[in-house]
XYZ file of N, CA, C and O in Angstrom:
804
model
N 16.948 -4.150 13.176
C 15.816 -4.338 14.080
C 15.090 -5.626 13.709
O 14.793 -5.854 12.542
N 14.786 -6.456 14.694
C 14.056 -7.697 14.466
C 12.605 -7.385 14.085
O 12.037 -6.388 14.535
N 12.012 -8.238 13.269
C 10.656 -7.980 12.785
C 9.656 -7.872 13.935
O 8.742 -7.037 13.899
N 9.826 -8.683 14.991
C 8.901 -8.595 16.132
C 8.965 -7.221 16.786
O 7.937 -6.660 17.184
N 10.169 -6.684 16.882
C 10.336 -5.357 17.477
C 9.715 -4.291 16.586
O 9.044 -3.367 17.066
N 9.924 -4.410 15.273
C 9.346 -3.440 14.336
C 7.825 -3.440 14.427
O 7.190 -2.385 14.392
N 7.230 -4.629 14.542
C 5.770 -4.729 14.639
C 5.270 -4.047 15.902
O 4.282 -3.296 15.884
N 5.952 -4.289 17.021
C 5.505 -3.713 18.298
C 5.723 -2.209 18.371
O 4.927 -1.484 18.977
N 6.801 -1.722 17.757
C 7.127 -0.304 17.840
C 6.408 0.550 16.806
O 6.289 1.766 16.971
N 5.951 -0.068 15.709
C 5.301 0.719 14.658
C 3.991 1.311 15.165
O 3.131 0.623 15.658
N 3.882 2.615 15.057
C 2.659 3.330 15.415
C 2.374 4.354 14.330
O 3.267 4.725 13.561
N 1.152 4.827 14.265
C 0.796 5.860 13.296
C 1.205 7.221 13.856
O 0.627 7.702 14.831
N 2.218 7.803 13.234
C 2.757 9.083 13.687
C 2.220 10.199 12.794
O 2.242 10.096 11.566
N 1.742 11.267 13.426
C 1.109 12.360 12.672
C 2.014 13.569 12.481
O 1.744 14.418 11.633
N 3.080 13.699 13.289
C 3.905 14.903 13.254
C 5.336 14.546 12.853
O 5.964 13.694 13.491
N 5.844 15.222 11.810
C 7.135 14.883 11.221
C 8.038 16.102 11.111
O 7.560 17.244 11.017
N 9.328 15.825 11.064
C 10.311 16.861 10.808
C 10.259 17.203 9.310
O 10.696 16.405 8.478
N 9.739 18.386 8.963
C 9.581 18.712 7.537
C 10.906 18.969 6.822
O 10.947 19.004 5.591
N 11.990 19.114 7.584
C 13.296 19.381 6.969
C 14.070 18.103 6.650
O 15.063 18.143 5.914
N 13.615 16.984 7.204
C 14.348 15.735 6.983
C 14.094 15.211 5.569
O 12.968 15.231 5.076
N 15.159 14.728 4.928
C 15.033 14.162 3.584
C 15.457 12.700 3.583
O 16.472 12.339 4.191
N 14.670 11.883 2.927
C 15.010 10.475 2.736
C 15.816 10.360 1.446
O 15.470 10.986 0.436
N 16.867 9.577 1.475
C 17.716 9.453 0.285
C 17.033 8.592 -0.779
O 16.140 7.790 -0.474
N 17.487 8.743 -2.003
C 16.962 7.924 -3.097
C 17.234 6.443 -2.845
O 16.423 5.579 -3.183
N 18.380 6.165 -2.249
C 18.719 4.777 -1.939
C 17.740 4.191 -0.929
O 17.295 3.044 -1.067
N 17.380 4.972 0.084
C 16.425 4.504 1.090
C 15.048 4.286 0.467
O 14.357 3.303 0.785
N 14.652 5.191 -0.405
C 13.361 5.025 -1.091
C 13.380 3.746 -1.922
O 12.398 2.986 -1.935
N 14.493 3.505 -2.592
C 14.626 2.292 -3.403
C 14.494 1.041 -2.531
O 13.810 0.076 -2.915
N 15.101 1.049 -1.368
C 15.000 -0.091 -0.449
C 13.553 -0.295 -0.013
O 13.032 -1.422 -0.023
N 12.885 0.786 0.372
C 11.490 0.689 0.816
C 10.598 0.096 -0.276
O 9.794 -0.808 -0.014
N 10.739 0.599 -1.490
C 9.885 0.130 -2.578
C 10.256 -1.281 -3.011
O 9.379 -2.079 -3.369
N 11.535 -1.615 -2.943
C 11.966 -2.981 -3.272
C 11.382 -3.986 -2.283
O 11.026 -5.108 -2.661
N 11.273 -3.579 -1.026
C 10.646 -4.447 -0.032
C 9.127 -4.506 -0.218
O 8.511 -5.558 -0.028
N 8.544 -3.370 -0.604
C 7.092 -3.336 -0.792
C 6.645 -4.309 -1.874
O 5.630 -4.995 -1.734
N 7.417 -4.400 -2.963
C 6.991 -5.244 -4.078
C 7.236 -6.735 -3.822
O 6.886 -7.563 -4.663
N 7.781 -7.064 -2.670
C 7.898 -8.476 -2.294
C 6.646 -8.973 -1.583
O 6.561 -10.145 -1.227
N 5.677 -8.088 -1.382
C 4.431 -8.506 -0.734
C 3.617 -9.372 -1.704
O 3.721 -9.234 -2.921
N 2.808 -10.271 -1.159
C 2.083 -11.207 -2.018
C 0.905 -10.572 -2.755
O 0.300 -9.616 -2.271
N 0.616 -11.118 -3.933
C -0.601 -10.762 -4.672
C -1.178 -12.049 -5.265
O -0.426 -12.954 -5.653
N -2.499 -12.118 -5.347
C -3.150 -13.292 -5.921
C -2.696 -13.467 -7.366
O -2.610 -12.497 -8.130
N -2.386 -14.699 -7.738
C -1.920 -15.022 -9.092
C -0.665 -14.234 -9.486
O -0.359 -14.126 -10.667
N 0.000 -13.646 -8.504
C 1.214 -12.866 -8.761
C 0.990 -11.717 -9.748
O 1.899 -11.309 -10.470
N -0.226 -11.155 -9.756
C -0.522 -10.115 -10.748
C 0.018 -8.741 -10.359
O -0.067 -7.810 -11.161
N 0.537 -8.608 -9.147
C 1.247 -7.378 -8.760
C 0.422 -6.129 -9.098
O 0.887 -5.216 -9.787
N -0.779 -6.105 -8.576
C -1.752 -5.086 -8.959
C -1.665 -3.807 -8.140
O -2.565 -2.980 -8.174
N -0.550 -3.630 -7.406
C -0.313 -2.353 -6.745
C 0.551 -1.467 -7.631
O 1.351 -1.917 -8.424
N 0.343 -0.161 -7.455
C 1.203 0.835 -8.072
C 1.554 1.830 -6.966
O 0.727 2.114 -6.090
N 2.760 2.362 -6.993
C 3.245 3.231 -5.930
C 3.557 4.600 -6.521
O 4.526 4.749 -7.265
N 2.735 5.579 -6.214
C 2.966 6.941 -6.692
C 3.761 7.672 -5.611
O 3.240 7.955 -4.533
N 5.022 7.929 -5.904
C 5.901 8.637 -4.964
C 5.792 10.123 -5.288
O 6.252 10.570 -6.348
N 5.160 10.857 -4.391
C 4.875 12.272 -4.661
C 6.006 13.123 -4.094
O 6.152 13.255 -2.876
N 6.811 13.691 -4.994
C 7.953 14.511 -4.595
C 7.737 15.996 -4.868
O 8.418 16.834 -4.281
N 6.805 16.318 -5.751
C 6.549 17.713 -6.104
C 5.862 18.422 -4.931
O 4.788 18.009 -4.484
N 6.487 19.490 -4.428
C 5.966 20.173 -3.234
C 4.606 20.807 -3.466
O 3.739 20.774 -2.586
N 4.421 21.390 -4.636
C 3.129 22.010 -4.934
C 2.023 20.964 -4.984
O 0.904 21.189 -4.496
N 2.335 19.791 -5.542
C 1.349 18.721 -5.609
C 1.048 18.179 -4.211
O -0.111 17.894 -3.894
N 2.073 18.060 -3.383
C 1.846 17.606 -2.008
C 0.914 18.567 -1.272
O 0.047 18.140 -0.515
N 1.086 19.842 -1.509
C 0.226 20.832 -0.862
C -1.226 20.672 -1.322
O -2.160 20.733 -0.513
N -1.410 20.438 -2.621
C -2.765 20.238 -3.146
C -3.386 18.962 -2.580
O -4.583 18.921 -2.281
N -2.572 17.921 -2.449
C -3.086 16.672 -1.878
C -3.469 16.888 -0.415
O -4.488 16.370 0.057
N -2.665 17.659 0.304
C -3.016 17.973 1.699
C -4.365 18.671 1.766
O -5.173 18.383 2.657
N -4.628 19.575 0.839
C -5.896 20.318 0.834
C -7.098 19.391 0.699
O -8.163 19.672 1.259
N -6.938 18.289 -0.062
C -8.061 17.353 -0.226
C -7.949 16.177 0.755
O -8.649 15.182 0.614
N -7.068 16.354 1.745
C -6.916 15.358 2.813
C -7.243 15.999 4.153
O -6.619 15.710 5.167
N -8.202 16.904 4.117
C -8.691 17.591 5.310
C -7.583 18.302 6.067
O -7.597 18.418 7.289
N -6.582 18.786 5.301
C -5.532 19.594 5.886
C -4.557 18.860 6.779
O -3.794 19.493 7.519
N -4.527 17.539 6.704
C -3.654 16.780 7.601
C -2.186 17.045 7.272
O -1.718 16.805 6.152
N -1.453 17.506 8.276
C -0.100 18.025 8.072
C 0.878 16.972 7.573
O 1.783 17.277 6.787
N 0.709 15.724 8.008
C 1.696 14.691 7.644
C 1.769 14.470 6.131
O 2.801 14.035 5.606
N 0.708 14.766 5.423
C 0.702 14.601 3.965
C 1.781 15.465 3.323
O 2.438 15.049 2.365
N 1.976 16.632 3.891
C 2.940 17.579 3.324
C 4.277 17.569 4.055
O 5.330 17.792 3.446
N 4.265 17.290 5.354
C 5.471 17.464 6.163
C 6.326 16.204 6.309
O 7.515 16.306 6.634
N 5.756 15.029 6.093
C 6.560 13.802 6.153
C 7.592 13.833 5.030
O 7.391 14.476 3.990
N 8.689 13.145 5.233
C 9.755 13.143 4.224
C 9.297 12.536 2.907
O 9.792 12.901 1.844
N 8.362 11.603 2.994
C 7.955 10.850 1.810
C 6.452 10.600 1.847
O 5.907 10.218 2.885
N 5.793 10.856 0.733
C 4.377 10.506 0.580
C 4.265 9.491 -0.549
O 4.624 9.790 -1.694
N 3.783 8.323 -0.186
C 3.554 7.275 -1.184
C 2.049 7.026 -1.255
O 1.414 6.725 -0.241
N 1.496 7.176 -2.440
C 0.086 6.856 -2.651
C 0.029 5.465 -3.273
O 0.543 5.247 -4.374
N -0.552 4.527 -2.537
C -0.735 3.186 -3.076
C -1.994 3.189 -3.924
O -3.073 3.589 -3.464
N -1.832 2.764 -5.148
C -2.905 2.806 -6.140
C -3.169 1.392 -6.629
O -2.233 0.626 -6.884
N -4.430 1.050 -6.744
C -4.822 -0.272 -7.228
C -5.085 -0.229 -8.724
O -5.899 0.568 -9.189
N -4.377 -1.075 -9.464
C -4.639 -1.255 -10.891
C -5.683 -2.362 -11.000
O -5.380 -3.544 -10.877
N -6.925 -1.975 -11.227
C -8.038 -2.921 -11.196
C -8.023 -3.895 -12.361
O -8.663 -4.944 -12.308
N -7.295 -3.560 -13.415
C -7.262 -4.416 -14.592
C -5.903 -5.075 -14.812
O -5.620 -5.568 -15.904
N -5.082 -5.098 -13.789
C -3.758 -5.711 -13.918
C -3.857 -7.158 -14.387
O -2.993 -7.647 -15.120
N -4.908 -7.827 -13.989
C -5.108 -9.236 -14.348
C -5.212 -9.432 -15.864
O -4.942 -10.524 -16.376
N -5.577 -8.377 -16.595
C -5.832 -8.491 -18.027
C -4.766 -7.780 -18.863
O -4.976 -7.537 -20.045
N -3.639 -7.435 -18.264
C -2.584 -6.713 -18.971
C -1.371 -7.626 -19.154
O -0.501 -7.687 -18.306
N -1.397 -8.347 -20.256
C -0.326 -9.296 -20.570
C -0.028 -10.220 -19.390
O 1.085 -10.235 -18.857
N -1.014 -10.987 -18.942
C -0.828 -11.798 -17.734
C 0.277 -12.836 -17.836
O 0.787 -13.289 -16.809
N 0.688 -13.182 -19.045
C 1.778 -14.134 -19.185
C 3.073 -13.658 -18.535
O 3.893 -14.467 -18.081
N 3.250 -12.333 -18.433
C 4.506 -11.806 -17.872
C 4.624 -12.082 -16.387
O 5.731 -12.098 -15.838
N 3.493 -12.333 -15.710
C 3.549 -12.597 -14.276
C 4.141 -13.975 -13.975
O 4.519 -14.254 -12.841
N 4.188 -14.824 -14.993
C 4.685 -16.190 -14.790
C 5.765 -16.558 -15.802
O 6.021 -17.726 -16.062
N 6.426 -15.546 -16.371
C 7.393 -15.776 -17.444
C 8.591 -16.632 -17.009
O 9.211 -17.287 -17.839
N 8.907 -16.629 -15.728
C 10.062 -17.392 -15.249
C 9.684 -18.754 -14.673
O 10.553 -19.484 -14.187
N 8.399 -19.085 -14.711
C 7.938 -20.360 -14.168
C 8.060 -21.459 -15.235
O 8.106 -21.171 -16.436
N 8.108 -22.720 -14.811
C 8.113 -23.816 -15.797
C 6.864 -23.755 -16.677
O 5.805 -23.280 -16.252
N 6.992 -24.221 -17.910
C 5.889 -24.107 -18.869
C 4.585 -24.738 -18.379
O 3.514 -24.151 -18.570
N 4.608 -25.912 -17.737
C 3.339 -26.471 -17.242
C 2.640 -25.543 -16.237
O 1.408 -25.463 -16.228
N 3.428 -24.841 -15.441
C 2.851 -23.885 -14.489
C 2.230 -22.718 -15.241
O 1.105 -22.292 -14.948
N 2.949 -22.198 -16.232
C 2.404 -21.114 -17.052
C 1.108 -21.539 -17.738
O 0.127 -20.788 -17.741
N 1.120 -22.720 -18.314
C -0.050 -23.208 -19.066
C -1.274 -23.361 -18.174
O -2.409 -23.235 -18.653
N -1.053 -23.593 -16.889
C -2.176 -23.739 -15.960
C -2.628 -22.389 -15.406
O -3.820 -22.069 -15.400
N -1.655 -21.590 -14.933
C -2.007 -20.383 -14.182
C -2.442 -19.218 -15.054
O -3.358 -18.482 -14.681
N -1.814 -19.026 -16.200
C -2.159 -17.852 -17.005
C -3.622 -17.881 -17.453
O -4.341 -16.883 -17.287
N -4.148 -18.991 -17.982
C -5.581 -19.023 -18.304
C -6.470 -18.903 -17.070
O -7.569 -18.347 -17.130
N -5.977 -19.409 -15.928
C -6.776 -19.341 -14.696
C -7.004 -17.908 -14.243
O -8.036 -17.591 -13.649
N -6.060 -17.031 -14.543
C -6.216 -15.612 -14.182
C -7.451 -15.042 -14.856
O -8.287 -14.394 -14.231
N -7.577 -15.289 -16.140
C -8.732 -14.790 -16.901
C -10.036 -15.345 -16.328
O -11.003 -14.610 -16.125
N -10.049 -16.631 -16.070
C -11.259 -17.271 -15.548
C -11.665 -16.697 -14.196
O -12.853 -16.555 -13.897
N -10.679 -16.355 -13.381
C -10.965 -15.889 -12.023
C -11.503 -14.461 -11.993
O -12.374 -14.143 -11.179
N -11.001 -13.593 -12.874
C -11.321 -12.163 -12.789
C -12.307 -11.661 -13.841
O -12.950 -10.627 -13.639
N -12.421 -12.353 -14.967
C -13.255 -11.863 -16.071
C -14.680 -11.584 -15.600
O -15.327 -12.441 -14.980
N -15.172 -10.370 -15.903
C -16.547 -9.959 -15.591
C -16.876 -10.023 -14.100
O -18.034 -10.227 -13.726
N -15.869 -9.834 -13.248
C -16.090 -9.839 -11.798
C -15.462 -8.585 -11.180
O -14.426 -8.663 -10.518
N -16.100 -7.430 -11.383
C -15.496 -6.176 -10.910
C -15.275 -6.136 -9.402
O -14.297 -5.542 -8.935
N -16.161 -6.769 -8.631
C -15.971 -6.765 -7.181
C -14.737 -7.564 -6.792
O -13.980 -7.160 -5.901
N -14.522 -8.683 -7.454
C -13.338 -9.497 -7.182
C -12.078 -8.730 -7.578
O -11.079 -8.707 -6.843
N -12.123 -8.076 -8.729
C -10.975 -7.288 -9.199
C -10.605 -6.228 -8.161
O -9.430 -6.061 -7.808
N -11.617 -5.520 -7.662
C -11.363 -4.444 -6.693
C -10.914 -5.011 -5.346
O -9.952 -4.507 -4.744
N -11.602 -6.030 -4.871
C -11.255 -6.598 -3.562
C -9.813 -7.108 -3.548
O -9.066 -6.870 -2.592
N -9.430 -7.812 -4.600
C -8.076 -8.354 -4.665
C -7.045 -7.231 -4.691
O -6.009 -7.298 -4.026
N -7.327 -6.183 -5.463
C -6.375 -5.079 -5.582
C -6.223 -4.346 -4.252
O -5.108 -3.960 -3.869
N -7.317 -4.159 -3.552
C -7.255 -3.484 -2.257
C -6.506 -4.333 -1.230
O -5.717 -3.809 -0.437
N -6.752 -5.638 -1.241
C -5.997 -6.523 -0.334
C -4.505 -6.434 -0.630
O -3.672 -6.357 0.283
N -4.181 -6.435 -1.898
C -2.776 -6.371 -2.294
C -2.127 -5.079 -1.817
O -0.997 -5.090 -1.308
N -2.825 -3.965 -1.989
C -2.275 -2.682 -1.547
C -2.094 -2.652 -0.039
O -1.108 -2.101 0.461
N -3.021 -3.252 0.686
C -2.905 -3.288 2.142
C -1.676 -4.063 2.591
O -0.953 -3.636 3.505
N -1.426 -5.202 1.946
C -0.249 -5.986 2.319
C 1.036 -5.265 1.945
O 2.018 -5.286 2.696
N 1.034 -4.602 0.792
C 2.223 -3.839 0.388
C 2.483 -2.694 1.354
O 3.636 -2.394 1.688
N 1.416 -2.057 1.811
C 1.562 -0.959 2.765
C 2.194 -1.444 4.066
O 3.052 -0.766 4.645
N 1.804 -2.633 4.508
C 2.390 -3.169 5.731
C 3.872 -3.454 5.541
O 4.688 -3.168 6.422
N 4.239 -3.997 4.374
C 5.668 -4.190 4.073
C 6.427 -2.863 4.133
O 7.527 -2.782 4.682
N 5.830 -1.831 3.544
C 6.443 -0.507 3.564
C 6.655 -0.020 4.988
O 7.731 0.471 5.347
N 5.619 -0.148 5.805
C 5.684 0.409 7.155
C 6.672 -0.343 8.036
O 7.429 0.273 8.802
N 6.689 -1.659 7.938
C 7.637 -2.431 8.745
C 9.069 -2.206 8.268
O 10.001 -2.119 9.079
N 9.256 -2.091 6.960
C 10.589 -1.798 6.431
C 11.057 -0.434 6.912
O 12.220 -0.265 7.316
N 10.153 0.546 6.862
C 10.505 1.894 7.307
C 10.891 1.892 8.777
O 11.873 2.532 9.177
N 10.124 1.178 9.597
C 10.417 1.135 11.036
C 11.780 0.498 11.277
O 12.565 0.975 12.111
N 12.075 -0.570 10.542
C 13.366 -1.236 10.688
C 14.516 -0.316 10.285
O 15.646 -0.481 10.756
N 14.233 0.673 9.432
C 15.252 1.632 8.990
C 15.311 2.868 9.895
O 16.074 3.793 9.637
N 14.485 2.882 10.938
C 14.491 4.003 11.868
C 13.509 5.104 11.538
O 13.570 6.198 12.114
N 12.562 4.834 10.640
C 11.575 5.837 10.248
C 10.208 5.527 10.848
O 9.902 4.390 11.215
N 9.391 6.565 10.916
C 8.008 6.425 11.350
C 7.092 6.513 10.139
O 7.490 7.006 9.074
N 5.869 6.037 10.319
C 4.922 6.021 9.205
C 3.518 6.363 9.680
O 3.207 6.300 10.874
N 2.690 6.688 8.711
C 1.275 6.907 8.983
C 0.466 6.413 7.784
O 0.516 7.017 6.712
N -0.266 5.293 7.954
C -1.167 4.862 6.882
C -2.430 5.723 6.916
O -2.911 6.073 7.991
N -2.952 6.059 5.757
C -4.087 6.977 5.714
C -5.099 6.602 4.634
O -4.712 6.205 3.540
N -6.358 6.773 4.985
C -7.399 6.792 3.956
C -8.296 8.016 4.144
O -9.363 8.111 3.558
N -7.809 8.961 4.950
C -8.559 10.187 5.205
C -8.306 11.234 4.137
O -7.584 12.213 4.365
N -8.869 10.996 2.952
C -8.700 11.944 1.850
C -9.834 11.747 0.857
O -10.544 10.739 0.892
N -10.021 12.705 -0.006
C -11.041 12.630 -1.052
C -10.471 11.788 -2.199
O -9.591 12.242 -2.932
N -10.963 10.577 -2.331
C -10.411 9.634 -3.302
C -10.529 10.157 -4.730
O -9.588 10.029 -5.525
N -11.661 10.739 -5.069
C -11.853 11.235 -6.431
C -10.904 12.393 -6.740
O -10.323 12.463 -7.834
N -10.731 13.291 -5.779
C -9.847 14.436 -5.994
C -8.389 13.998 -6.103
O -7.631 14.515 -6.925
N -7.987 13.037 -5.276
C -6.618 12.529 -5.358
C -6.386 11.859 -6.711
O -5.345 12.039 -7.344
N -7.370 11.089 -7.164
C -7.250 10.450 -8.478
C -7.048 11.488 -9.573
O -6.221 11.301 -10.486
N -7.757 12.606 -9.484
C -7.611 13.681 -10.478
C -6.235 14.332 -10.377
O -5.572 14.586 -11.391
N -5.803 14.608 -9.161
C -4.516 15.266 -8.964
C -3.358 14.403 -9.470
O -2.357 14.921 -9.966
N -3.506 13.091 -9.351
C -2.452 12.180 -9.797
C -2.633 11.750 -11.247
O -1.825 10.972 -11.769
N -3.705 12.228 -11.863
C -3.969 11.895 -13.260
C -4.051 10.380 -13.473
O -3.484 9.832 -14.424
N -4.755 9.707 -12.569
C -4.838 8.250 -12.640
C -5.641 7.797 -13.855
O -6.657 8.413 -14.199
N -5.220 6.717 -14.488
C -6.044 6.121 -15.553
C -7.392 5.675 -14.985
O -7.537 5.457 -13.768
N -8.372 5.503 -15.846
C -9.720 5.149 -15.396
C -9.788 3.805 -14.691
O -10.698 3.564 -13.891
N -8.849 2.914 -14.992
C -8.889 1.588 -14.364
C -7.988 1.492 -13.129
O -7.666 0.407 -12.672
N -7.593 2.648 -12.604
C -6.817 2.716 -11.362
C -7.614 3.481 -10.316
O -8.355 4.402 -10.652
N -7.419 3.121 -9.051
C -8.058 3.861 -7.966
C -7.114 3.966 -6.782
O -6.352 3.029 -6.511
N -7.134 5.092 -6.074
C -6.319 5.176 -4.861
C -6.792 4.134 -3.849
O -7.989 3.866 -3.728
N -5.853 3.572 -3.125
C -6.192 2.641 -2.047
C -5.913 3.279 -0.693
O -6.768 3.267 0.195
N -4.716 3.858 -0.539
C -4.337 4.480 0.726
C -3.037 5.243 0.541
O -2.376 5.100 -0.486
N -2.704 6.048 1.537
C -1.405 6.714 1.593
C -0.543 6.006 2.626
O -1.059 5.448 3.602
N 0.764 6.101 2.445
C 1.699 5.834 3.536
C 2.676 7.006 3.583
O 3.395 7.251 2.614
N 2.639 7.746 4.680
C 3.592 8.822 4.913
C 4.772 8.240 5.681
O 4.592 7.427 6.595
N 5.982 8.650 5.313
C 7.200 8.129 5.927
C 8.106 9.287 6.294
O 8.276 10.218 5.505
N 8.686 9.239 7.492
C 9.621 10.291 7.866
C 10.118 10.146 9.281
O 9.966 9.091 9.912
N 10.724 11.224 9.783
C 11.240 11.269 11.148
C 10.186 11.915 12.031
O 9.934 13.124 11.944
N 9.562 11.118 12.875
C 8.542 11.654 13.765
C 9.136 12.594 14.798
O 10.255 12.383 15.269
N 8.385 13.631 15.122
C 8.852 14.583 16.140
C 7.922 14.599 17.350
O 8.168 15.321 18.314
N 6.874 13.794 17.305
C 5.950 13.707 18.434
C 5.437 12.281 18.497
O 5.010 11.722 17.485
N 5.503 11.682 19.669
C 5.090 10.291 19.807
C 3.591 10.144 19.589
O 2.819 11.085 19.796
N 3.213 8.946 19.207
C 1.791 8.644 19.078
C 1.139 8.642 20.454
O 1.810 8.434 21.476
N -0.153 8.892 20.478
C -0.886 8.767 21.740
C -0.836 7.309 22.190
O -0.629 6.408 21.369
N -1.042 7.059 23.477
C -1.106 5.666 23.927
C -2.179 4.910 23.149
O -3.156 5.498 22.681
N -1.964 3.629 22.991
C -2.948 2.823 22.254
C -4.326 2.994 22.876
O -4.480 2.948 24.086
N -5.313 3.151 22.022
C -6.658 3.457 22.494
C -7.348 2.320 23.218
O -8.238 2.540 24.029
N -6.959 1.115 22.931
C -7.591 -0.035 23.569
C -7.490 -1.246 22.671
O -8.103 -1.285 21.615
N -6.671 -2.194 23.072
C -6.436 -3.390 22.262
C -7.369 -4.499 22.709
O -7.417 -4.835 23.891
N -8.140 -5.040 21.784
C -9.016 -6.158 22.133
C -8.169 -7.381 22.452
O -7.133 -7.611 21.831
N -8.608 -8.196 23.404
C -7.846 -9.399 23.752
C -7.953 -10.458 22.658
O -8.938 -10.501 21.906
N -6.940 -11.306 22.570
C -6.965 -12.389 21.586
C -8.208 -13.245 21.748
O -8.768 -13.743 20.770
N -8.649 -13.409 22.970
C -9.826 -14.263 23.225
C -11.076 -13.749 22.517
O -12.005 -14.507 22.249
N -11.094 -12.455 22.198
C -12.259 -11.881 21.519
C -12.134 -11.916 20.004
O -13.138 -11.964 19.298
N -10.909 -11.899 19.504
C -10.731 -11.786 18.047
C -10.240 -13.065 17.380
O -10.234 -13.156 16.155
N -9.841 -14.050 18.153
C -9.384 -15.325 17.594
C -10.475 -16.363 17.816
O -10.891 -16.609 18.946
N -10.933 -16.962 16.730
C -12.001 -17.968 16.784
C -11.417 -19.313 16.374
O -10.745 -19.400 15.349
N -11.631 -20.311 17.173
C -11.136 -21.633 16.841
C -12.161 -22.386 16.008
O -13.274 -22.665 16.473
N -11.788 -22.663 14.778
C -12.596 -23.447 13.840
C -13.834 -22.742 13.335
O -13.975 -22.493 12.140
N -14.790 -22.433 14.187
C -16.073 -21.856 13.738
C -16.623 -20.898 14.777
O -16.368 -21.047 15.966
N -17.400 -19.913 14.282
C -18.184 -19.097 15.209
C -19.267 -19.978 15.815
O -19.834 -20.845 15.156
N -19.556 -19.743 17.059
C -20.582 -20.562 17.732
C -21.928 -19.900 17.642
O -22.062 -18.739 17.527
């Protein structure tokens, strides 16, 4: 499937075939594509919690206002932001780059993020959002449907996943075989309203 087609066809699907199983190979492809998404300073501050335990999926559904796709989709991926990725051996993010590049960028990471919790969080959330889009477009190209979600209790999900203190949930992506089409688009704003040339007037 061409990327333009995947973009146009991708919709948030809420109803899935609970009997369908995604293969380990397909999951590997999805996650391999997800990690090709960009991150500032290449710090790769997303983490992907693939929830396969049925009892845990049920508990997550309970703290997600009972939304069925959390439990019934073939795959539940919780995108988690590692807020301190910038400070965890940052040299490894540039280990394959020429030494002058390493000497410039690795210290710059510290300067950019040190003592700036809002920047740390904003960057991590942006990164998770871009990774989620890679996941969803890859899934669509493979013939799967998806549903991005933030409709859940973030604190409860963090507890259920036993997240470290410097990690926070960003969003879910449910993946599977949809059994009911999405509702018609609610209303798309025209480009003339959302595209600004140069400056707001």
